[in-house]
Amino acid sequence: MSNETILHGLETESHGEHHAHHETFISKYVFSQDHKTIGKQFLITGIVWAIIGGLFSVLFRLQLGFPEQTFPILETFFGKGAKGGVIQPEFYYALITIHGTVLVFFVLTAGLSGTFANLLIPLQIGARDMASPFLNMLSYWFFFLASIIMFSSLFVHTGPAAGGWTVYPPLSALGQAGDGSKIGMDLWLISMAFFIVSSLLGGLNYIATILNMRTKGMSMTKLPLTMWAILFTAILGVLSFPVLLSGAILLLFDRNLGTSFFLSDIVIGGEILPNEGGSAILFQHLFWFLGHPEVYIILLPAMGMVSEILSVNSRKPIFGYMAMIASLFSIAILAFLVWAHHMFVTGLNPFLGSFFVLLTLLIAVPSAIKVFNWLTTLWRGNIRFTPGMLFAIGFVSLFISGGLTGLFLGNSTIDIHLHDTKFVVAHFHIVMGVASMFGMFAGIYHWFPKMYGRYLNNTLGYIHFWITFLGAYLIFWPMHYEGLAGVPRRYLDLRGWHSFNKFEDLNKIITIVSIIVFAMQLMFVFNFFYSIFKGRKVRTPNPWDSNTLEWTTPINPGHGNWPGEIPEVHRWPYDYSKNGRSFIPQTEPIGPDETKDH
Amino acid sequence: MQTIFIIAILVFGFLITFQIAKASEYVAVLRGEEKSRKQNNRINALLLLVFLVAGLIGVYYCNEKLASKILKFGSSASDHGLDIDNMLKITIIITGIVFVITQSLLFWFSFKYQESEKREVHFYPHNNQLEIIWTVIPAIVLTVMVGYGLFYWYRITGDAPKNVAQVEVTGKQFEWIFRYPGKDNELGKKYYKNINAAKENPLGQLWEDAANHDDIVLNQEMHLVVNKPVKFIIGAQDVIHNVGLAHFRMKMDAVPGTPTTIWFTPIKTTKQMRLETGDPEFVFELSCDQMCGRGHFSMRGLIVVEEQEEYDLWMASKKPKYFSVFPEKDPENKSVIAAVTGEKK
């Protein structure tokens, strides 16, 4: 083994040479083809969207918490949307629609996968860059274009899309149905189409790179779990996003070309439409065929990063590496087979529904394996609580809480009662929204030193974690009870309802907590940008005593990542506390008396 | 003024926190980074344990505080709802146990195995036996849950009994229209292009179909007979709506172009519910649970459940739509019309 290393050391890497190309500001920071810069571009664009999406949630929470109060300042900013300081229904629905769209797609898909897949794939598998740096750059710029279109839709005079982030037709197909279904909806669909192109370009690149460009010795079973998670994420995205694209295009046809894919037997506002024979439910199948894998597109990268961070900071190998891969794999497969659990009450054939119940609850098995394995990873470890580690622990906690409520909703019997109530809102925010956000935060705190050669401020990191963690539970835990009482989601005012009009205090508390949590995120953003320029400098290439390859690069790696040749890999990435050594990097050959087995 | 004040406080808090954070970084350098790192580690480990305890107390407190506001298990006003309540109870017990165990382990391990110089880390990469155990156990528990769930699911979605009463429920932005089949217990045919509110035909009934002649069309309020199975035939005219019946635990989308159905048996009258809940103003409400546009949150219908006699009395006061379109066909009017036309002659 060790002889081979020496031999390999003599080889030269043809593409490793550093061509002294002149990098202008534009080619270095704007139209860059360096995967690290592209990752940062995704991250920063994601942060901008997260602020917008978060701000929108604060606005609609104001309405939910204080429906009887007026906020004249809102009228100053939003004009007729908040006439008299009261958020108007159309505006409210626009807020929730954009909040959902932006956070699901722009922040937790592009911001999360885009950032960490781009940053980490070449660094962790030992490659100079992505398989196609140019496509990679295009992927970002398509995302940017999608962002611009979505952003501009906020300013059209009839307002942005307002049919909910799931944009079910006929509501989204008919301009007569409301202002939010007019030009704003077209822009939403066009923006999503570009977004899908972006994620396809990205996804294909991720798959190609992970499969083909691993460094010498990096067999698939020596890959860090982050890489496995990103690989499955990319496969999910490539296979399911085109279906949404087709749905979006058909919907555009229905809207603008008079087709009847999703329209049938409609009389709206007294006007009789000619469309017959379409199916409104068809769109839901197309939407959720992406929409459900999408949940895992959001969740899997977070799972991968959390596995990595838990292991590094427990100073222990991740427990059950193969089982972790197997569970990622089965989650990825099952993700395609459960979409109709969003549709139990659409009139779906009950017999068909029962299959989706079975397959949905089946996902709980690999999820349980993951949780137990994370717990065992902590067991008898030597845990360092970096902010990244705290967010990783928070992720596991939230994933448990939100995962368990999934067993309520996945069971069609209970779903009849809980479908489209606040219970659903609480469930998916905890398990997919906040948990993945925690995974993203964990990743940012953990890999910030690699991105910028500086640390984020630790104390702010701790404050950020504790307020966000406590806040997340305070906001979403009580919401389950509202759902159990039958309070439907997307109701902006419960005062007209005898059955639901008993949660005023609760809604006030939730709103106040969400304002505090949002303010805390602004603090994080401040910490982020401040630390890029003024943070404490990283002095060692491997600040977390980690095994993986990205920490063998210089503190501020240039384009090409390794100044010399790419290191060779000899072992899996989780040899922590083995044979009395704190960590053994992947580049170290297996010793003669060492067991190869892990 | 108040807003400015709040913003000022936020900005101030922001600045102070940032200064503290910045200062702590310098202090760490002065005291030795390793030392302050260890102190941080101890604090955070302790906080995680505190969070666990506080969290579990919080969950208990939340239950106590909000139990009276949610719909109690077994308080369902329909037979199917009782099944759903049962399933809910089973699921809450199972997930509750798992929740407490796993969360406790997570935070307890985090606290117990915080960094310490004395600790010898246990190099423990895998254990097949253990992993098989925690694959099999969840699989068994889930099989039980799927089994129970599907048993109830088929009962709820199964065929309605033969003597079921029918009511047609139609949603449109932002109101509910109910149609009763009348004496023949048959809903007449309709076609959406015939819908014409001005001509008193809000559902597009085809008047040449005799089954339509006794159909009664009502807005916003529906009456049902207690202990008598009822089937809703659900549709929508413009966008997708949803018939949400929280107290009956029933729900079904109303889709334009594709009729859907649900059936259930109301087992409590409105009066009974008023006594049981101690709320003299209690009403069964029908909420739209599928986003349908600007009036979604206010798309409210009412359901009154009553004894057969009360229902009959109420129904007797309603007239088929057919007679408002063709007043001359109304037997009550016939004598009047005859009298009027007779006079003219």
PDB file of N, CA, C and O in Angstrom, chain A residues 118-163:
ATOM      1  N   ASN A 118     -21.635  22.632  -4.881  1.00  0.00           N
ATOM      2  CA  ASN A 118     -20.563  23.284  -5.628  1.00  0.00           C
ATOM      3  C   ASN A 118     -19.300  23.419  -4.815  1.00  0.00           C
ATOM      4  O   ASN A 118     -18.204  23.155  -5.284  1.00  0.00           O
ATOM      5  N   LEU A 119     -19.463  23.832  -3.584  1.00  0.00           N
ATOM      6  CA  LEU A 119     -18.281  24.046  -2.761  1.00  0.00           C
ATOM      7  C   LEU A 119     -17.588  22.717  -2.473  1.00  0.00           C
ATOM      8  O   LEU A 119     -16.373  22.600  -2.588  1.00  0.00           O
ATOM      9  N   LEU A 120     -18.368  21.715  -2.081  1.00  0.00           N
ATOM     10  CA  LEU A 120     -17.756  20.535  -1.473  1.00  0.00           C
ATOM     11  C   LEU A 120     -17.416  19.421  -2.441  1.00  0.00           C
ATOM     12  O   LEU A 120     -16.477  18.670  -2.193  1.00  0.00           O
ATOM     13  N   ILE A 121     -18.172  19.271  -3.539  1.00  0.00           N
ATOM     14  CA  ILE A 121     -17.916  18.090  -4.375  1.00  0.00           C
ATOM     15  C   ILE A 121     -16.453  18.012  -4.803  1.00  0.00           C
ATOM     16  O   ILE A 121     -15.758  17.069  -4.437  1.00  0.00           O
ATOM     17  N   PRO A 122     -15.933  19.021  -5.522  1.00  0.00           N
ATOM     18  CA  PRO A 122     -14.529  18.867  -5.938  1.00  0.00           C
ATOM     19  C   PRO A 122     -13.580  18.776  -4.742  1.00  0.00           C
ATOM     20  O   PRO A 122     -12.624  17.999  -4.769  1.00  0.00           O
ATOM     21  N   LEU A 123     -13.867  19.524  -3.685  1.00  0.00           N
ATOM     22  CA  LEU A 123     -12.957  19.516  -2.546  1.00  0.00           C
ATOM     23  C   LEU A 123     -12.944  18.172  -1.832  1.00  0.00           C
ATOM     24  O   LEU A 123     -11.911  17.712  -1.371  1.00  0.00           O
ATOM     25  N   GLN A 124     -14.120  17.560  -1.707  1.00  0.00           N
ATOM     26  CA  GLN A 124     -14.163  16.324  -0.921  1.00  0.00           C
ATOM     27  C   GLN A 124     -13.832  15.076  -1.728  1.00  0.00           C
ATOM     28  O   GLN A 124     -13.428  14.063  -1.159  1.00  0.00           O
ATOM     29  N   ILE A 125     -14.027  15.123  -3.053  1.00  0.00           N
ATOM     30  CA  ILE A 125     -13.681  13.931  -3.826  1.00  0.00           C
ATOM     31  C   ILE A 125     -12.272  14.059  -4.401  1.00  0.00           C
ATOM     32  O   ILE A 125     -11.748  13.110  -4.955  1.00  0.00           O
ATOM     33  N   GLY A 126     -11.695  15.232  -4.272  1.00  0.00           N
ATOM     34  CA  GLY A 126     -10.348  15.437  -4.786  1.00  0.00           C
ATOM     35  C   GLY A 126     -10.352  15.694  -6.278  1.00  0.00           C
ATOM     36  O   GLY A 126      -9.826  14.913  -7.066  1.00  0.00           O
ATOM     37  N   ALA A 127     -10.970  16.803  -6.691  1.00  0.00           N
ATOM     38  CA  ALA A 127     -10.962  17.177  -8.109  1.00  0.00           C
ATOM     39  C   ALA A 127     -10.615  18.651  -8.195  1.00  0.00           C
ATOM     40  O   ALA A 127     -10.791  19.402  -7.232  1.00  0.00           O
ATOM     41  N   ARG A 128     -10.120  19.055  -9.355  1.00  0.00           N
ATOM     42  CA  ARG A 128      -9.750  20.461  -9.529  1.00  0.00           C
ATOM     43  C   ARG A 128     -10.982  21.347  -9.620  1.00  0.00           C
ATOM     44  O   ARG A 128     -10.971  22.492  -9.205  1.00  0.00           O
ATOM     45  N   ASP A 129     -11.998  20.829 -10.258  1.00  0.00           N
ATOM     46  CA  ASP A 129     -13.233  21.606 -10.411  1.00  0.00           C
ATOM     47  C   ASP A 129     -14.337  20.629 -10.813  1.00  0.00           C
ATOM     48  O   ASP A 129     -14.117  19.427 -10.830  1.00  0.00           O
ATOM     49  N   MET A 130     -15.479  21.170 -11.163  1.00  0.00           N
ATOM     50  CA  MET A 130     -16.581  20.330 -11.614  1.00  0.00           C
ATOM     51  C   MET A 130     -16.275  19.737 -12.999  1.00  0.00           C
ATOM     52  O   MET A 130     -15.414  20.241 -13.715  1.00  0.00           O
ATOM     53  N   ALA A 131     -17.051  18.708 -13.360  1.00  0.00           N
ATOM     54  CA  ALA A 131     -16.870  18.101 -14.674  1.00  0.00           C
ATOM     55  C   ALA A 131     -17.005  19.150 -15.760  1.00  0.00           C
ATOM     56  O   ALA A 131     -16.233  19.169 -16.718  1.00  0.00           O
ATOM     57  N   SER A 132     -18.000  20.013 -15.629  1.00  0.00           N
ATOM     58  CA  SER A 132     -18.115  21.085 -16.607  1.00  0.00           C
ATOM     59  C   SER A 132     -18.281  22.412 -15.885  1.00  0.00           C
ATOM     60  O   SER A 132     -19.385  22.798 -15.522  1.00  0.00           O
ATOM     61  N   PRO A 133     -17.184  23.117 -15.687  1.00  0.00           N
ATOM     62  CA  PRO A 133     -17.265  24.400 -14.977  1.00  0.00           C
ATOM     63  C   PRO A 133     -18.158  25.391 -15.702  1.00  0.00           C
ATOM     64  O   PRO A 133     -18.818  26.206 -15.073  1.00  0.00           O
ATOM     65  N   PHE A 134     -18.217  25.278 -17.024  1.00  0.00           N
ATOM     66  CA  PHE A 134     -19.019  26.237 -17.775  1.00  0.00           C
ATOM     67  C   PHE A 134     -20.515  26.021 -17.508  1.00  0.00           C
ATOM     68  O   PHE A 134     -21.259  26.962 -17.228  1.00  0.00           O
ATOM     69  N   LEU A 135     -20.941  24.756 -17.573  1.00  0.00           N
ATOM     70  CA  LEU A 135     -22.344  24.456 -17.265  1.00  0.00           C
ATOM     71  C   LEU A 135     -22.660  24.893 -15.853  1.00  0.00           C
ATOM     72  O   LEU A 135     -23.763  25.339 -15.538  1.00  0.00           O
ATOM     73  N   ASN A 136     -21.672  24.717 -14.987  1.00  0.00           N
ATOM     74  CA  ASN A 136     -21.842  25.088 -13.609  1.00  0.00           C
ATOM     75  C   ASN A 136     -22.113  26.579 -13.478  1.00  0.00           C
ATOM     76  O   ASN A 136     -22.998  27.007 -12.738  1.00  0.00           O
ATOM     77  N   MET A 137     -21.359  27.354 -14.233  1.00  0.00           N
ATOM     78  CA  MET A 137     -21.567  28.796 -14.224  1.00  0.00           C
ATOM     79  C   MET A 137     -22.947  29.127 -14.792  1.00  0.00           C
ATOM     80  O   MET A 137     -23.687  29.923 -14.228  1.00  0.00           O
ATOM     81  N   LEU A 138     -23.301  28.433 -15.881  1.00  0.00           N
ATOM     82  CA  LEU A 138     -24.634  28.654 -16.464  1.00  0.00           C
ATOM     83  C   LEU A 138     -25.717  28.350 -15.447  1.00  0.00           C
ATOM     84  O   LEU A 138     -26.723  29.040 -15.362  1.00  0.00           O
ATOM     85  N   SER A 139     -25.496  27.271 -14.687  1.00  0.00           N
ATOM     86  CA  SER A 139     -26.478  26.875 -13.691  1.00  0.00           C
ATOM     87  C   SER A 139     -26.746  28.030 -12.744  1.00  0.00           C
ATOM     88  O   SER A 139     -27.898  28.358 -12.450  1.00  0.00           O
ATOM     89  N   TYR A 140     -25.689  28.694 -12.288  1.00  0.00           N
ATOM     90  CA  TYR A 140     -25.925  29.840 -11.403  1.00  0.00           C
ATOM     91  C   TYR A 140     -26.661  30.947 -12.121  1.00  0.00           C
ATOM     92  O   TYR A 140     -27.606  31.521 -11.602  1.00  0.00           O
ATOM     93  N   TRP A 141     -26.258  31.223 -13.366  1.00  0.00           N
ATOM     94  CA  TRP A 141     -26.866  32.390 -14.031  1.00  0.00           C
ATOM     95  C   TRP A 141     -28.305  32.149 -14.442  1.00  0.00           C
ATOM     96  O   TRP A 141     -29.100  33.078 -14.506  1.00  0.00           O
ATOM     97  N   PHE A 142     -28.655  30.894 -14.683  1.00  0.00           N
ATOM     98  CA  PHE A 142     -30.088  30.611 -14.884  1.00  0.00           C
ATOM     99  C   PHE A 142     -30.857  30.843 -13.582  1.00  0.00           C
ATOM    100  O   PHE A 142     -31.973  31.369 -13.594  1.00  0.00           O
ATOM    101  N   PHE A 143     -30.238  30.446 -12.490  1.00  0.00           N
ATOM    102  CA  PHE A 143     -30.865  30.695 -11.194  1.00  0.00           C
ATOM    103  C   PHE A 143     -31.022  32.200 -10.969  1.00  0.00           C
ATOM    104  O   PHE A 143     -32.049  32.682 -10.499  1.00  0.00           O
ATOM    105  N   PHE A 144     -29.977  32.933 -11.342  1.00  0.00           N
ATOM    106  CA  PHE A 144     -30.017  34.382 -11.184  1.00  0.00           C
ATOM    107  C   PHE A 144     -31.150  34.981 -12.014  1.00  0.00           C
ATOM    108  O   PHE A 144     -31.919  35.818 -11.539  1.00  0.00           O
ATOM    109  N   LEU A 145     -31.267  34.473 -13.248  1.00  0.00           N
ATOM    110  CA  LEU A 145     -32.333  34.947 -14.128  1.00  0.00           C
ATOM    111  C   LEU A 145     -33.704  34.641 -13.509  1.00  0.00           C
ATOM    112  O   LEU A 145     -34.596  35.501 -13.463  1.00  0.00           O
ATOM    113  N   ALA A 146     -33.860  33.412 -13.006  1.00  0.00           N
ATOM    114  CA  ALA A 146     -35.108  33.033 -12.351  1.00  0.00           C
ATOM    115  C   ALA A 146     -35.377  33.972 -11.185  1.00  0.00           C
ATOM    116  O   ALA A 146     -36.514  34.412 -10.969  1.00  0.00           O
ATOM    117  N   SER A 147     -34.335  34.296 -10.446  1.00  0.00           N
ATOM    118  CA  SER A 147     -34.478  35.191  -9.297  1.00  0.00           C
ATOM    119  C   SER A 147     -34.959  36.564  -9.730  1.00  0.00           C
ATOM    120  O   SER A 147     -35.849  37.149  -9.119  1.00  0.00           O
ATOM    121  N   ILE A 148     -34.347  37.068 -10.810  1.00  0.00           N
ATOM    122  CA  ILE A 148     -34.723  38.404 -11.291  1.00  0.00           C
ATOM    123  C   ILE A 148     -36.198  38.424 -11.700  1.00  0.00           C
ATOM    124  O   ILE A 148     -36.949  39.331 -11.351  1.00  0.00           O
ATOM    125  N   ILE A 149     -36.618  37.369 -12.416  1.00  0.00           N
ATOM    126  CA  ILE A 149     -38.013  37.333 -12.877  1.00  0.00           C
ATOM    127  C   ILE A 149     -38.953  37.249 -11.687  1.00  0.00           C
ATOM    128  O   ILE A 149     -39.951  37.967 -11.598  1.00  0.00           O
ATOM    129  N   MET A 150     -38.628  36.374 -10.726  1.00  0.00           N
ATOM    130  CA  MET A 150     -39.480  36.248  -9.543  1.00  0.00           C
ATOM    131  C   MET A 150     -39.527  37.564  -8.778  1.00  0.00           C
ATOM    132  O   MET A 150     -40.580  38.005  -8.337  1.00  0.00           O
ATOM    133  N   PHE A 151     -38.356  38.194  -8.664  1.00  0.00           N
ATOM    134  CA  PHE A 151     -38.295  39.451  -7.922  1.00  0.00           C
ATOM    135  C   PHE A 151     -39.118  40.522  -8.618  1.00  0.00           C
ATOM    136  O   PHE A 151     -39.865  41.260  -7.978  1.00  0.00           O
ATOM    137  N   SER A 152     -39.005  40.576  -9.956  1.00  0.00           N
ATOM    138  CA  SER A 152     -39.760  41.617 -10.655  1.00  0.00           C
ATOM    139  C   SER A 152     -41.257  41.359 -10.549  1.00  0.00           C
ATOM    140  O   SER A 152     -42.047  42.288 -10.594  1.00  0.00           O
ATOM    141  N   SER A 153     -41.635  40.085 -10.367  1.00  0.00           N
ATOM    142  CA  SER A 153     -43.079  39.817 -10.257  1.00  0.00           C
ATOM    143  C   SER A 153     -43.656  40.451  -8.997  1.00  0.00           C
ATOM    144  O   SER A 153     -44.858  40.652  -8.885  1.00  0.00           O
ATOM    145  N   LEU A 154     -42.794  40.807  -8.046  1.00  0.00           N
ATOM    146  CA  LEU A 154     -43.300  41.456  -6.831  1.00  0.00           C
ATOM    147  C   LEU A 154     -43.805  42.865  -7.137  1.00  0.00           C
ATOM    148  O   LEU A 154     -44.547  43.442  -6.358  1.00  0.00           O
ATOM    149  N   PHE A 155     -43.384  43.416  -8.286  1.00  0.00           N
ATOM    150  CA  PHE A 155     -43.689  44.818  -8.538  1.00  0.00           C
ATOM    151  C   PHE A 155     -44.735  45.048  -9.628  1.00  0.00           C
ATOM    152  O   PHE A 155     -45.023  46.177  -9.957  1.00  0.00           O
ATOM    153  N   VAL A 156     -45.274  43.972 -10.225  1.00  0.00           N
ATOM    154  CA  VAL A 156     -46.310  44.211 -11.236  1.00  0.00           C
ATOM    155  C   VAL A 156     -47.572  44.711 -10.535  1.00  0.00           C
ATOM    156  O   VAL A 156     -47.796  44.415  -9.358  1.00  0.00           O
ATOM    157  N   HIS A 157     -48.406  45.454 -11.259  1.00  0.00           N
ATOM    158  CA  HIS A 157     -49.464  46.188 -10.560  1.00  0.00           C
ATOM    159  C   HIS A 157     -50.548  45.284  -9.985  1.00  0.00           C
ATOM    160  O   HIS A 157     -51.234  45.678  -9.060  1.00  0.00           O
ATOM    161  N   THR A 158     -50.696  44.057 -10.543  1.00  0.00           N
ATOM    162  CA  THR A 158     -51.684  43.169  -9.939  1.00  0.00           C
ATOM    163  C   THR A 158     -51.052  42.279  -8.867  1.00  0.00           C
ATOM    164  O   THR A 158     -51.700  41.414  -8.312  1.00  0.00           O
ATOM    165  N   GLY A 159     -49.785  42.476  -8.623  1.00  0.00           N
ATOM    166  CA  GLY A 159     -49.120  41.726  -7.565  1.00  0.00           C
ATOM    167  C   GLY A 159     -48.599  40.387  -8.055  1.00  0.00           C
ATOM    168  O   GLY A 159     -48.943  39.930  -9.145  1.00  0.00           O
ATOM    169  N   PRO A 160     -47.755  39.747  -7.243  1.00  0.00           N
ATOM    170  CA  PRO A 160     -47.172  38.459  -7.632  1.00  0.00           C
ATOM    171  C   PRO A 160     -48.191  37.332  -7.512  1.00  0.00           C
ATOM    172  O   PRO A 160     -49.335  37.554  -7.098  1.00  0.00           O
ATOM    173  N   ALA A 161     -47.768  36.126  -7.877  1.00  0.00           N
ATOM    174  CA  ALA A 161     -48.634  34.956  -7.780  1.00  0.00           C
ATOM    175  C   ALA A 161     -49.180  34.840  -6.367  1.00  0.00           C
ATOM    176  O   ALA A 161     -48.485  35.125  -5.396  1.00  0.00           O
ATOM    177  N   ALA A 162     -50.443  34.409  -6.249  1.00  0.00           N
ATOM    178  CA  ALA A 162     -51.050  34.350  -4.923  1.00  0.00           C
ATOM    179  C   ALA A 162     -51.897  33.102  -4.764  1.00  0.00           C
ATOM    180  O   ALA A 162     -52.865  33.097  -4.024  1.00  0.00           O
ATOM    181  N   GLY A 163     -51.544  32.029  -5.442  1.00  0.00           N
ATOM    182  CA  GLY A 163     -52.360  30.811  -5.357  1.00  0.00           C
ATOM    183  C   GLY A 163     -51.749  29.765  -4.450  1.00  0.00           C
ATOM    184  O   GLY A 163     -52.112  28.604  -4.522  1.00  0.00           O
TER     185      GLY A 163
END
